[in-house]
């Protein structure tokens, strides 16, 4: 299969910018490998809301409870319980619901990839 060429002109990246990007990649590699010096980096804390309005989030998607549950991997019963305030979503589900609410295109892109 022939290699596709881009129709966009190449981005001119100066040596300084290139070196900063490469240094950042090396730093990330050291952090992942566990060889970075403690205190040389800061991991950001993810803030997960204590409560989410599941009914409002679902309503903004325009999906029924069953369709919403199916699309995002929840059980229909869980969505119903959350909306009727019988049981709150667990932390991981609140995080996913927040992303669905704020950046639905990200979730759709991830779930339909591959």
mmCIF file of N, CA and C in Angstrom:
data_model
loop_
_atom_site.group_PDB
_atom_site.id
_atom_site.type_symbol
_atom_site.label_atom_id
_atom_site.label_comp_id
_atom_site.label_asym_id
_atom_site.label_seq_id
_atom_site.Cartn_x
_atom_site.Cartn_y
_atom_site.Cartn_z
ATOM 1 N N UNK A 1 0.857 -1.178 0.000
ATOM 2 C CA UNK A 1 0.000 0.000 0.000
ATOM 3 C C UNK A 1 0.899 1.236 0.000
ATOM 4 N N UNK A 2 0.729 2.151 -0.953
ATOM 5 C CA UNK A 2 1.586 3.338 -1.020
ATOM 6 C C UNK A 2 1.353 4.245 0.174
ATOM 7 N N UNK A 3 2.404 4.939 0.548
ATOM 8 C CA UNK A 3 2.343 5.872 1.676
ATOM 9 C C UNK A 3 1.586 7.127 1.262
ATOM 10 N N UNK A 4 0.609 7.522 2.073
ATOM 11 C CA UNK A 4 -0.156 8.733 1.810
ATOM 12 C C UNK A 4 0.659 9.944 2.239
ATOM 13 N N UNK A 5 0.694 10.957 1.432
ATOM 14 C CA UNK A 5 1.395 12.179 1.808
ATOM 15 C C UNK A 5 0.389 13.208 2.263
ATOM 16 N N UNK A 6 0.795 14.012 3.216
ATOM 17 C CA UNK A 6 -0.070 15.050 3.750
ATOM 18 C C UNK A 6 -0.100 16.225 2.790
ATOM 19 N N UNK A 7 -1.252 16.828 2.653
ATOM 20 C CA UNK A 7 -1.381 18.006 1.809
ATOM 21 C C UNK A 7 -1.080 19.286 2.570
ATOM 22 N N UNK A 8 -0.907 19.156 3.881
ATOM 23 C CA UNK A 8 -0.581 20.325 4.691
ATOM 24 C C UNK A 8 0.918 20.538 4.681
ATOM 25 N N UNK A 9 1.343 21.786 4.692
ATOM 26 C CA UNK A 9 2.790 22.031 4.724
ATOM 27 C C UNK A 9 3.354 21.581 6.071
ATOM 28 N N UNK A 10 4.609 21.146 6.092
ATOM 29 C CA UNK A 10 5.204 20.720 7.360
ATOM 30 C C UNK A 10 5.302 21.891 8.329
ATOM 31 N N UNK A 11 5.206 21.568 9.596
ATOM 32 C CA UNK A 11 5.322 22.595 10.633
ATOM 33 C C UNK A 11 6.797 22.818 10.898
ATOM 34 N N UNK A 12 7.204 24.071 10.881
ATOM 35 C CA UNK A 12 8.599 24.395 11.151
ATOM 36 C C UNK A 12 8.795 24.486 12.659
ATOM 37 N N UNK A 13 9.431 23.467 13.204
ATOM 38 C CA UNK A 13 9.697 23.440 14.636
ATOM 39 C C UNK A 13 11.168 23.742 14.824
ATOM 40 N N UNK A 14 11.439 24.784 15.571
ATOM 41 C CA UNK A 14 12.828 25.149 15.819
ATOM 42 C C UNK A 14 13.499 24.156 16.748
ATOM 43 N N UNK A 15 14.828 24.199 16.763
ATOM 44 C CA UNK A 15 15.602 23.287 17.613
ATOM 45 C C UNK A 15 15.208 23.410 19.076
ATOM 46 N N UNK A 16 14.972 24.619 19.545
ATOM 47 C CA UNK A 16 14.627 24.825 20.958
ATOM 48 C C UNK A 16 13.306 24.141 21.296
ATOM 49 N N UNK A 17 12.300 24.316 20.441
ATOM 50 C CA UNK A 17 11.007 23.665 20.677
ATOM 51 C C UNK A 17 11.147 22.148 20.621
ATOM 52 N N UNK A 18 11.874 21.665 19.643
ATOM 53 C CA UNK A 18 12.080 20.227 19.503
ATOM 54 C C UNK A 18 12.753 19.663 20.753
ATOM 55 N N UNK A 19 13.778 20.344 21.215
ATOM 56 C CA UNK A 19 14.507 19.873 22.401
ATOM 57 C C UNK A 19 13.620 19.875 23.636
ATOM 58 N N UNK A 20 12.738 20.866 23.778
ATOM 59 C CA UNK A 20 11.827 20.891 24.924
ATOM 60 C C UNK A 20 10.840 19.738 24.868
ATOM 61 N N UNK A 21 10.324 19.450 23.682
ATOM 62 C CA UNK A 21 9.397 18.332 23.533
ATOM 63 C C UNK A 21 10.105 17.020 23.867
ATOM 64 N N UNK A 22 11.302 16.838 23.363
ATOM 65 C CA UNK A 22 12.054 15.613 23.628
ATOM 66 C C UNK A 22 12.387 15.481 25.114
ATOM 67 N N UNK A 23 12.746 16.587 25.764
ATOM 68 C CA UNK A 23 13.034 16.551 27.200
ATOM 69 C C UNK A 23 11.779 16.154 27.971
ATOM 70 N N UNK A 24 10.636 16.675 27.547
ATOM 71 C CA UNK A 24 9.372 16.319 28.195
ATOM 72 C C UNK A 24 9.048 14.843 28.032
ATOM 73 N N UNK A 25 9.313 14.304 26.858
ATOM 74 C CA UNK A 25 9.075 12.878 26.626
ATOM 75 C C UNK A 25 10.013 12.021 27.471
ATOM 76 N N UNK A 26 11.251 12.436 27.593
ATOM 77 C CA UNK A 26 12.203 11.698 28.435
ATOM 78 C C UNK A 26 11.774 11.749 29.900
ATOM 79 N N UNK A 27 11.281 12.908 30.333
ATOM 80 C CA UNK A 27 10.797 13.044 31.709
ATOM 81 C C UNK A 27 9.585 12.132 31.944
ATOM 82 N N UNK A 28 8.664 12.115 30.990
ATOM 83 C CA UNK A 28 7.484 11.248 31.114
ATOM 84 C C UNK A 28 7.905 9.784 31.172
ATOM 85 N N UNK A 29 8.872 9.419 30.359
ATOM 86 C CA UNK A 29 9.380 8.044 30.351
ATOM 87 C C UNK A 29 9.971 7.679 31.724
ATOM 88 N N UNK A 30 10.725 8.592 32.329
ATOM 89 C CA UNK A 30 11.320 8.341 33.646
ATOM 90 C C UNK A 30 10.245 8.222 34.725
ATOM 91 N N UNK A 31 9.207 9.036 34.635
ATOM 92 C CA UNK A 31 8.116 8.973 35.616
ATOM 93 C C UNK A 31 7.430 7.610 35.533
ATOM 94 N N UNK A 32 7.121 7.186 34.310
ATOM 95 C CA UNK A 32 6.443 5.899 34.111
ATOM 96 C C UNK A 32 7.333 4.739 34.571
ATOM 97 N N UNK A 33 8.618 4.848 34.303
ATOM 98 C CA UNK A 33 9.550 3.782 34.686
ATOM 99 C C UNK A 33 9.858 3.786 36.178
ATOM 100 N N UNK A 34 9.495 4.873 36.865
ATOM 101 C CA UNK A 34 9.762 4.970 38.299
ATOM 102 C C UNK A 34 11.172 5.398 38.626
ATOM 103 N N UNK A 35 11.872 5.950 37.633
ATOM 104 C CA UNK A 35 13.256 6.375 37.865
ATOM 105 C C UNK A 35 13.401 7.877 38.034
ATOM 106 N N UNK A 36 12.315 8.616 37.920
ATOM 107 C CA UNK A 36 12.379 10.071 38.101
ATOM 108 C C UNK A 36 12.584 10.395 39.579
ATOM 109 N N UNK A 37 13.338 11.438 39.829
ATOM 110 C CA UNK A 37 13.608 11.840 41.214
ATOM 111 C C UNK A 37 12.312 12.272 41.887
ATOM 112 N N UNK A 38 12.044 11.769 43.105
ATOM 113 C CA UNK A 38 10.853 12.213 43.832
ATOM 114 C C UNK A 38 10.877 13.735 43.982
ATOM 115 N N UNK A 39 9.731 14.334 43.772
ATOM 116 C CA UNK A 39 9.634 15.786 43.893
ATOM 117 C C UNK A 39 9.998 16.529 42.627
ATOM 118 N N UNK A 40 10.452 15.814 41.582
ATOM 119 C CA UNK A 40 10.822 16.487 40.335
ATOM 120 C C UNK A 40 9.625 16.683 39.410
ATOM 121 N N UNK A 41 8.489 16.171 39.804
ATOM 122 C CA UNK A 41 7.272 16.300 39.005
ATOM 123 C C UNK A 41 6.069 16.318 39.939
ATOM 124 N N UNK A 42 4.958 16.757 39.409
ATOM 125 C CA UNK A 42 3.728 16.805 40.194
ATOM 126 C C UNK A 42 2.618 16.152 39.396
ATOM 127 N N UNK A 43 1.995 15.161 39.984
ATOM 128 C CA UNK A 43 0.851 14.532 39.344
ATOM 129 C C UNK A 43 -0.399 15.307 39.708
ATOM 130 N N UNK A 44 -1.236 15.555 38.739
ATOM 131 C CA UNK A 44 -2.471 16.291 39.003
ATOM 132 C C UNK A 44 -3.506 15.369 39.615
ATOM 133 N N UNK A 45 -4.167 15.871 40.612
ATOM 134 C CA UNK A 45 -5.245 15.130 41.269
ATOM 135 C C UNK A 45 -6.518 15.286 40.444
ATOM 136 N N UNK A 46 -7.165 14.189 40.153
ATOM 137 C CA UNK A 46 -8.434 14.236 39.421
ATOM 138 C C UNK A 46 -9.542 14.541 40.418
ATOM 139 N N UNK A 47 -10.358 15.517 40.092
ATOM 140 C CA UNK A 47 -11.470 15.882 40.968
ATOM 141 C C UNK A 47 -12.732 15.205 40.455
ATOM 142 N N UNK A 48 -13.271 14.318 41.262
ATOM 143 C CA UNK A 48 -14.508 13.619 40.904
ATOM 144 C C UNK A 48 -15.625 14.231 41.730
ATOM 145 N N UNK A 49 -16.684 14.717 41.087
ATOM 146 C CA UNK A 49 -17.772 15.330 41.844
ATOM 147 C C UNK A 49 -18.425 14.339 42.808
ATOM 148 N N UNK A 50 -18.860 14.852 43.944
ATOM 149 C CA UNK A 50 -19.542 14.009 44.934
ATOM 150 C C UNK A 50 -20.909 13.556 44.428
ATOM 151 N N UNK A 51 -21.555 14.409 43.657
ATOM 152 C CA UNK A 51 -22.868 14.065 43.101
ATOM 153 C C UNK A 51 -22.913 14.482 41.628
ATOM 154 N N UNK A 52 -23.726 13.786 40.871
ATOM 155 C CA UNK A 52 -23.984 14.154 39.476
ATOM 156 C C UNK A 52 -25.478 14.005 39.224
ATOM 157 N N UNK A 53 -26.001 14.849 38.362
ATOM 158 C CA UNK A 53 -27.423 14.787 38.018
ATOM 159 C C UNK A 53 -27.577 13.892 36.788
ATOM 160 N N UNK A 54 -27.714 12.611 37.031
ATOM 161 C CA UNK A 54 -27.749 11.624 35.949
ATOM 162 C C UNK A 54 -28.904 11.898 34.993
ATOM 163 N N UNK A 55 -30.051 12.235 35.533
ATOM 164 C CA UNK A 55 -31.221 12.486 34.676
ATOM 165 C C UNK A 55 -30.954 13.645 33.712
ATOM 166 N N UNK A 56 -30.345 14.720 34.209
ATOM 167 C CA UNK A 56 -30.037 15.871 33.362
ATOM 168 C C UNK A 56 -28.972 15.520 32.322
ATOM 169 N N UNK A 57 -27.962 14.762 32.732
ATOM 170 C CA UNK A 57 -26.909 14.355 31.797
ATOM 171 C C UNK A 57 -27.513 13.508 30.681
ATOM 172 N N UNK A 58 -28.329 12.537 31.064
ATOM 173 C CA UNK A 58 -28.959 11.677 30.058
ATOM 174 C C UNK A 58 -29.872 12.484 29.152
ATOM 175 N N UNK A 59 -30.637 13.406 29.739
ATOM 176 C CA UNK A 59 -31.567 14.216 28.942
ATOM 177 C C UNK A 59 -30.814 15.023 27.881
ATOM 178 N N UNK A 60 -29.618 15.531 28.235
ATOM 179 C CA UNK A 60 -28.830 16.300 27.273
ATOM 180 C C UNK A 60 -28.341 15.425 26.110
ATOM 181 N N UNK A 61 -28.239 14.118 26.333
ATOM 182 C CA UNK A 61 -27.825 13.223 25.245
ATOM 183 C C UNK A 61 -28.986 12.912 24.310
ATOM 184 N N UNK A 62 -30.214 13.097 24.800
ATOM 185 C CA UNK A 62 -31.391 12.786 23.997
ATOM 186 C C UNK A 62 -31.712 11.294 23.933
ATOM 187 N N UNK A 63 -31.060 10.512 24.799
ATOM 188 C CA UNK A 63 -31.265 9.065 24.786
ATOM 189 C C UNK A 63 -32.245 8.629 25.866
ATOM 190 N N UNK A 64 -32.925 7.524 25.612
ATOM 191 C CA UNK A 64 -33.774 6.916 26.644
ATOM 192 C C UNK A 64 -32.857 6.299 27.699
ATOM 193 N N UNK A 65 -33.430 5.899 28.827
ATOM 194 C CA UNK A 65 -32.639 5.247 29.870
ATOM 195 C C UNK A 65 -31.948 3.999 29.326
ATOM 196 N N UNK A 66 -32.688 3.190 28.607
ATOM 197 C CA UNK A 66 -32.135 1.932 28.077
ATOM 198 C C UNK A 66 -31.033 2.222 27.050
ATOM 199 N N UNK A 67 -31.271 3.162 26.147
ATOM 200 C CA UNK A 67 -30.266 3.493 25.125
ATOM 201 C C UNK A 67 -29.010 4.100 25.768
ATOM 202 N N UNK A 68 -29.199 4.969 26.760
ATOM 203 C CA UNK A 68 -28.077 5.592 27.473
ATOM 204 C C UNK A 68 -27.247 4.505 28.164
ATOM 205 N N UNK A 69 -27.938 3.601 28.853
ATOM 206 C CA UNK A 69 -27.255 2.515 29.559
ATOM 207 C C UNK A 69 -26.471 1.659 28.574
ATOM 208 N N UNK A 70 -27.087 1.299 27.485
ATOM 209 C CA UNK A 70 -26.446 0.444 26.492
ATOM 210 C C UNK A 70 -25.233 1.129 25.866
ATOM 211 N N UNK A 71 -25.392 2.382 25.526
ATOM 212 C CA UNK A 71 -24.310 3.113 24.853
ATOM 213 C C UNK A 71 -23.070 3.258 25.727
ATOM 214 N N UNK A 72 -23.275 3.496 27.028
ATOM 215 C CA UNK A 72 -22.145 3.794 27.909
ATOM 216 C C UNK A 72 -21.776 2.665 28.869
ATOM 217 N N UNK A 73 -22.392 1.495 28.712
ATOM 218 C CA UNK A 73 -21.988 0.342 29.493
ATOM 219 C C UNK A 73 -22.558 0.244 30.895
ATOM 220 N N UNK A 74 -23.649 0.936 31.142
ATOM 221 C CA UNK A 74 -24.335 0.844 32.436
ATOM 222 C C UNK A 74 -25.492 -0.142 32.304
ATOM 223 N N UNK A 75 -25.988 -0.622 33.433
ATOM 224 C CA UNK A 75 -27.208 -1.422 33.357
ATOM 225 C C UNK A 75 -28.392 -0.452 33.385
ATOM 226 N N UNK A 76 -29.481 -0.794 32.698
ATOM 227 C CA UNK A 76 -30.656 0.077 32.740
ATOM 228 C C UNK A 76 -31.163 0.285 34.173
ATOM 229 N N UNK A 77 -31.079 -0.755 34.994
ATOM 230 C CA UNK A 77 -31.516 -0.640 36.389
ATOM 231 C C UNK A 77 -30.679 0.355 37.168
ATOM 232 N N UNK A 78 -29.374 0.379 36.906
ATOM 233 C CA UNK A 78 -28.503 1.340 37.598
ATOM 234 C C UNK A 78 -28.865 2.764 37.201
ATOM 235 N N UNK A 79 -29.073 2.986 35.903
ATOM 236 C CA UNK A 79 -29.449 4.335 35.444
ATOM 237 C C UNK A 79 -30.764 4.750 36.098
ATOM 238 N N UNK A 80 -31.714 3.858 36.137
ATOM 239 C CA UNK A 80 -33.011 4.148 36.758
ATOM 240 C C UNK A 80 -32.831 4.472 38.252
ATOM 241 N N UNK A 81 -32.029 3.656 38.947
ATOM 242 C CA UNK A 81 -31.787 3.908 40.383
ATOM 243 C C UNK A 81 -31.098 5.246 40.611
ATOM 244 N N UNK A 82 -30.133 5.574 39.777
ATOM 245 C CA UNK A 82 -29.425 6.849 39.930
ATOM 246 C C UNK A 82 -30.371 8.013 39.704
ATOM 247 N N UNK A 83 -31.183 7.911 38.650
ATOM 248 C CA UNK A 83 -32.092 9.011 38.330
ATOM 249 C C UNK A 83 -33.159 9.196 39.406
ATOM 250 N N UNK A 84 -33.596 8.109 40.016
ATOM 251 C CA UNK A 84 -34.625 8.192 41.049
ATOM 252 C C UNK A 84 -34.026 8.356 42.439
ATOM 253 N N UNK A 85 -32.716 8.571 42.491
ATOM 254 C CA UNK A 85 -31.985 8.838 43.746
ATOM 255 C C UNK A 85 -32.076 7.684 44.743
ATOM 256 N N UNK A 86 -32.323 6.483 44.250
ATOM 257 C CA UNK A 86 -32.358 5.321 45.151
ATOM 258 C C UNK A 86 -30.955 4.889 45.533
ATOM 259 N N UNK A 87 -30.032 5.086 44.619
ATOM 260 C CA UNK A 87 -28.646 4.689 44.861
ATOM 261 C C UNK A 87 -27.749 5.642 44.068
ATOM 262 N N UNK A 88 -26.717 6.200 44.696
ATOM 263 C CA UNK A 88 -25.839 7.107 43.947
ATOM 264 C C UNK A 88 -24.822 6.326 43.110
ATOM 265 N N UNK A 89 -24.379 6.892 41.994
ATOM 266 C CA UNK A 89 -23.344 6.220 41.209
ATOM 267 C C UNK A 89 -22.030 6.161 42.000
ATOM 268 N N UNK A 90 -21.285 5.081 41.826
ATOM 269 C CA UNK A 90 -19.977 4.946 42.457
ATOM 270 C C UNK A 90 -19.021 5.966 41.834
ATOM 271 N N UNK A 91 -17.879 6.148 42.466
ATOM 272 C CA UNK A 91 -16.913 7.172 42.057
ATOM 273 C C UNK A 91 -16.513 7.047 40.583
ATOM 274 N N UNK A 92 -16.165 5.845 40.128
ATOM 275 C CA UNK A 92 -15.752 5.662 38.733
ATOM 276 C C UNK A 92 -16.885 6.016 37.774
ATOM 277 N N UNK A 93 -18.114 5.674 38.141
ATOM 278 C CA UNK A 93 -19.257 6.012 37.292
ATOM 279 C C UNK A 93 -19.520 7.513 37.293
ATOM 280 N N UNK A 94 -19.313 8.174 38.440
ATOM 281 C CA UNK A 94 -19.472 9.639 38.477
ATOM 282 C C UNK A 94 -18.451 10.307 37.574
ATOM 283 N N UNK A 95 -17.236 9.766 37.540
ATOM 284 C CA UNK A 95 -16.204 10.308 36.666
ATOM 285 C C UNK A 95 -16.610 10.138 35.202
ATOM 286 N N UNK A 96 -17.048 8.941 34.829
ATOM 287 C CA UNK A 96 -17.485 8.701 33.459
ATOM 288 C C UNK A 96 -18.683 9.574 33.097
ATOM 289 N N UNK A 97 -19.637 9.685 33.992
ATOM 290 C CA UNK A 97 -20.815 10.532 33.739
ATOM 291 C C UNK A 97 -20.425 11.993 33.555
ATOM 292 N N UNK A 98 -19.446 12.451 34.306
ATOM 293 C CA UNK A 98 -18.974 13.838 34.173
ATOM 294 C C UNK A 98 -18.353 14.054 32.797
ATOM 295 N N UNK A 99 -17.573 13.080 32.333
ATOM 296 C CA UNK A 99 -16.969 13.204 31.001
ATOM 297 C C UNK A 99 -18.046 13.143 29.926
ATOM 298 N N UNK A 100 -19.021 12.255 30.090
ATOM 299 C CA UNK A 100 -20.139 12.183 29.141
ATOM 300 C C UNK A 100 -20.836 13.535 29.069
ATOM 301 N N UNK A 101 -21.004 14.173 30.203
ATOM 302 C CA UNK A 101 -21.695 15.463 30.261
ATOM 303 C C UNK A 101 -20.868 16.582 29.630
ATOM 304 N N UNK A 102 -19.602 16.643 29.964
ATOM 305 C CA UNK A 102 -18.770 17.781 29.533
ATOM 306 C C UNK A 102 -18.111 17.590 28.181
ATOM 307 N N UNK A 103 -17.754 16.353 27.843
ATOM 308 C CA UNK A 103 -17.034 16.089 26.589
ATOM 309 C C UNK A 103 -17.541 14.805 25.931
ATOM 310 N N UNK A 104 -18.814 14.763 25.558
ATOM 311 C CA UNK A 104 -19.371 13.523 25.003
ATOM 312 C C UNK A 104 -18.629 13.037 23.762
ATOM 313 N N UNK A 105 -18.051 13.963 23.000
ATOM 314 C CA UNK A 105 -17.330 13.556 21.788
ATOM 315 C C UNK A 105 -16.097 12.717 22.118
ATOM 316 N N UNK A 106 -15.486 12.972 23.283
ATOM 317 C CA UNK A 106 -14.323 12.191 23.692
ATOM 318 C C UNK A 106 -14.739 10.750 23.969
ATOM 319 N N UNK A 107 -15.801 10.592 24.726
ATOM 320 C CA UNK A 107 -16.288 9.251 25.044
ATOM 321 C C UNK A 107 -16.711 8.529 23.771
ATOM 322 N N UNK A 108 -17.440 9.208 22.903
ATOM 323 C CA UNK A 108 -17.884 8.585 21.664
ATOM 324 C C UNK A 108 -16.688 8.162 20.820
ATOM 325 N N UNK A 109 -15.658 9.003 20.758
ATOM 326 C CA UNK A 109 -14.468 8.686 19.978
ATOM 327 C C UNK A 109 -13.757 7.452 20.554
ATOM 328 N N UNK A 110 -13.621 7.400 21.873
ATOM 329 C CA UNK A 110 -12.936 6.284 22.525
ATOM 330 C C UNK A 110 -13.737 4.994 22.362
ATOM 331 N N UNK A 111 -15.030 5.061 22.561
ATOM 332 C CA UNK A 111 -15.857 3.855 22.522
ATOM 333 C C UNK A 111 -16.080 3.319 21.111
ATOM 334 N N UNK A 112 -15.882 4.136 20.109
ATOM 335 C CA UNK A 112 -16.095 3.667 18.730
ATOM 336 C C UNK A 112 -14.787 3.408 17.999
ATOM 337 N N UNK A 113 -13.651 3.622 18.673
ATOM 338 C CA UNK A 113 -12.345 3.385 18.047
ATOM 339 C C UNK A 113 -12.084 1.896 17.917
ATOM 340 N N UNK A 114 -11.368 1.551 16.890
ATOM 341 C CA UNK A 114 -10.849 0.212 16.780
ATOM 342 C C UNK A 114 -11.702 -0.770 16.153
#
